[in-house]
Amino acid sequence: MNRRGLILSVLALGAAGFGGATWFANRPGPVAEAEPVAPELAEAMIRPYSPILGPADAPVTIVEFFDPACEACRAFHPIVKDIMAEHGEAVRVVIRYTPFHGAASEEAIRVLEAARMQDVYVPVLEAVLREQPRWASHGAPAPGLILQVAATAGLDAEAARTQMLAPGVVAILNQDRADVETVGIRRTPTFFVNGKPLDPFGEAELRRLVAAEVASAQK
């Protein structure tokens, strides 16, 4: 999907909106900065087991509802990494699994959790997203291909076959599915920054919201 084209369309049509928006960014034009989520939803935003990229004690938290089989998540991954690099120790990313693409998504999440058990989460995540067009056929994902991809990044595929079926992995999948429903997630990626939803959606908006939260934390 052409993000630059989407941004130009928003600028051109402004408050009139646009009917042909892409599936992951079909909200209206700019609105006032969002308030943090309601307190009753706060627990569902981050769980103690949620994977964290960056410093665990960073003052600014990006929560990403993420599907490893989602093309838009793949497109935004380098943007998120660039934001983290720009702000250094001030920003962390919390991953919430959102398996909207069925069997391909679930298998990838299980592989990522096996990678976390083996302490190779980040390199496997990078490999899985890099090779997503190969393994994430939404119609008929190739069985076992994602394990081959992950093995190139250091995953012990034989051990992973058992780890992927561990009760703890099943529990993570079930809880994240429940939290996706509780928070009301309808598309991936969906971002929250220190509890504030990214709305409207876009790279520039994400960068602006993160920068504002970093500046506020440094006061």
CSV table of N, CA and C in Angstrom, one decimal, residues 13 23 43 56 61-62 83 94 103-105 127 129 168 189 192 204 210 215:
chain,number,residue,atom,x,y,z
A,13,LEU,N,-8.1,16.2,0.4
A,13,LEU,CA,-9.5,16.1,0.6
A,13,LEU,C,-9.9,16.7,1.9
A,23,TRP,N,-7.5,0.0,4.0
A,23,TRP,CA,-8.2,-0.7,5.1
A,23,TRP,C,-7.6,-0.4,6.5
A,43,GLU,N,-5.6,-2.1,32.0
A,43,GLU,CA,-5.0,-3.5,32.3
A,43,GLU,C,-4.9,-4.3,31.0
A,56,ALA,N,13.1,-1.4,29.4
A,56,ALA,CA,11.9,-1.7,30.1
A,56,ALA,C,11.3,-0.6,30.9
A,61,THR,N,5.8,4.8,26.3
A,61,THR,CA,5.5,3.4,25.8
A,61,THR,C,4.6,3.5,24.6
A,62,ILE,N,5.1,2.9,23.5
A,62,ILE,CA,4.2,2.6,22.3
A,62,ILE,C,3.7,1.2,22.5
A,83,ILE,N,11.9,5.5,15.0
A,83,ILE,CA,11.4,6.3,16.2
A,83,ILE,C,12.2,5.9,17.4
A,94,VAL,N,5.8,-2.1,23.2
A,94,VAL,CA,5.1,-3.3,23.8
A,94,VAL,C,4.3,-3.9,22.7
A,103,ALA,N,-4.7,-18.7,10.5
A,103,ALA,CA,-3.6,-19.7,10.8
A,103,ALA,C,-2.2,-19.2,10.6
A,104,ALA,N,-2.0,-18.4,9.5
A,104,ALA,CA,-0.7,-17.9,9.3
A,104,ALA,C,-0.2,-17.0,10.4
A,105,SER,N,-1.1,-16.1,10.9
A,105,SER,CA,-0.8,-15.3,12.1
A,105,SER,C,-0.5,-16.1,13.3
A,127,ALA,N,13.5,-11.5,10.8
A,127,ALA,CA,13.5,-12.4,9.7
A,127,ALA,C,12.1,-12.7,9.3
A,129,LEU,N,9.4,-10.8,9.5
A,129,LEU,CA,8.9,-9.7,8.8
A,129,LEU,C,9.5,-9.5,7.4
A,168,GLY,N,1.8,-22.2,28.1
A,168,GLY,CA,2.0,-20.7,28.3
A,168,GLY,C,1.8,-20.0,27.0
A,189,PRO,N,-1.6,-2.2,11.8
A,189,PRO,CA,-1.3,-2.0,13.2
A,189,PRO,C,-2.2,-1.0,13.8
A,192,PHE,N,-0.9,2.9,20.4
A,192,PHE,CA,-1.2,3.8,21.5
A,192,PHE,C,0.1,4.3,22.1
A,204,ALA,N,3.5,10.4,10.2
A,204,ALA,CA,3.8,11.7,10.7
A,204,ALA,C,3.1,11.9,12.1
A,210,VAL,N,4.7,10.6,19.6
A,210,VAL,CA,5.8,10.1,20.4
A,210,VAL,C,6.7,11.3,20.9
A,215,ALA,N,8.9,14.8,25.1
A,215,ALA,CA,9.2,16.2,25.6
A,215,ALA,C,8.5,16.4,26.9
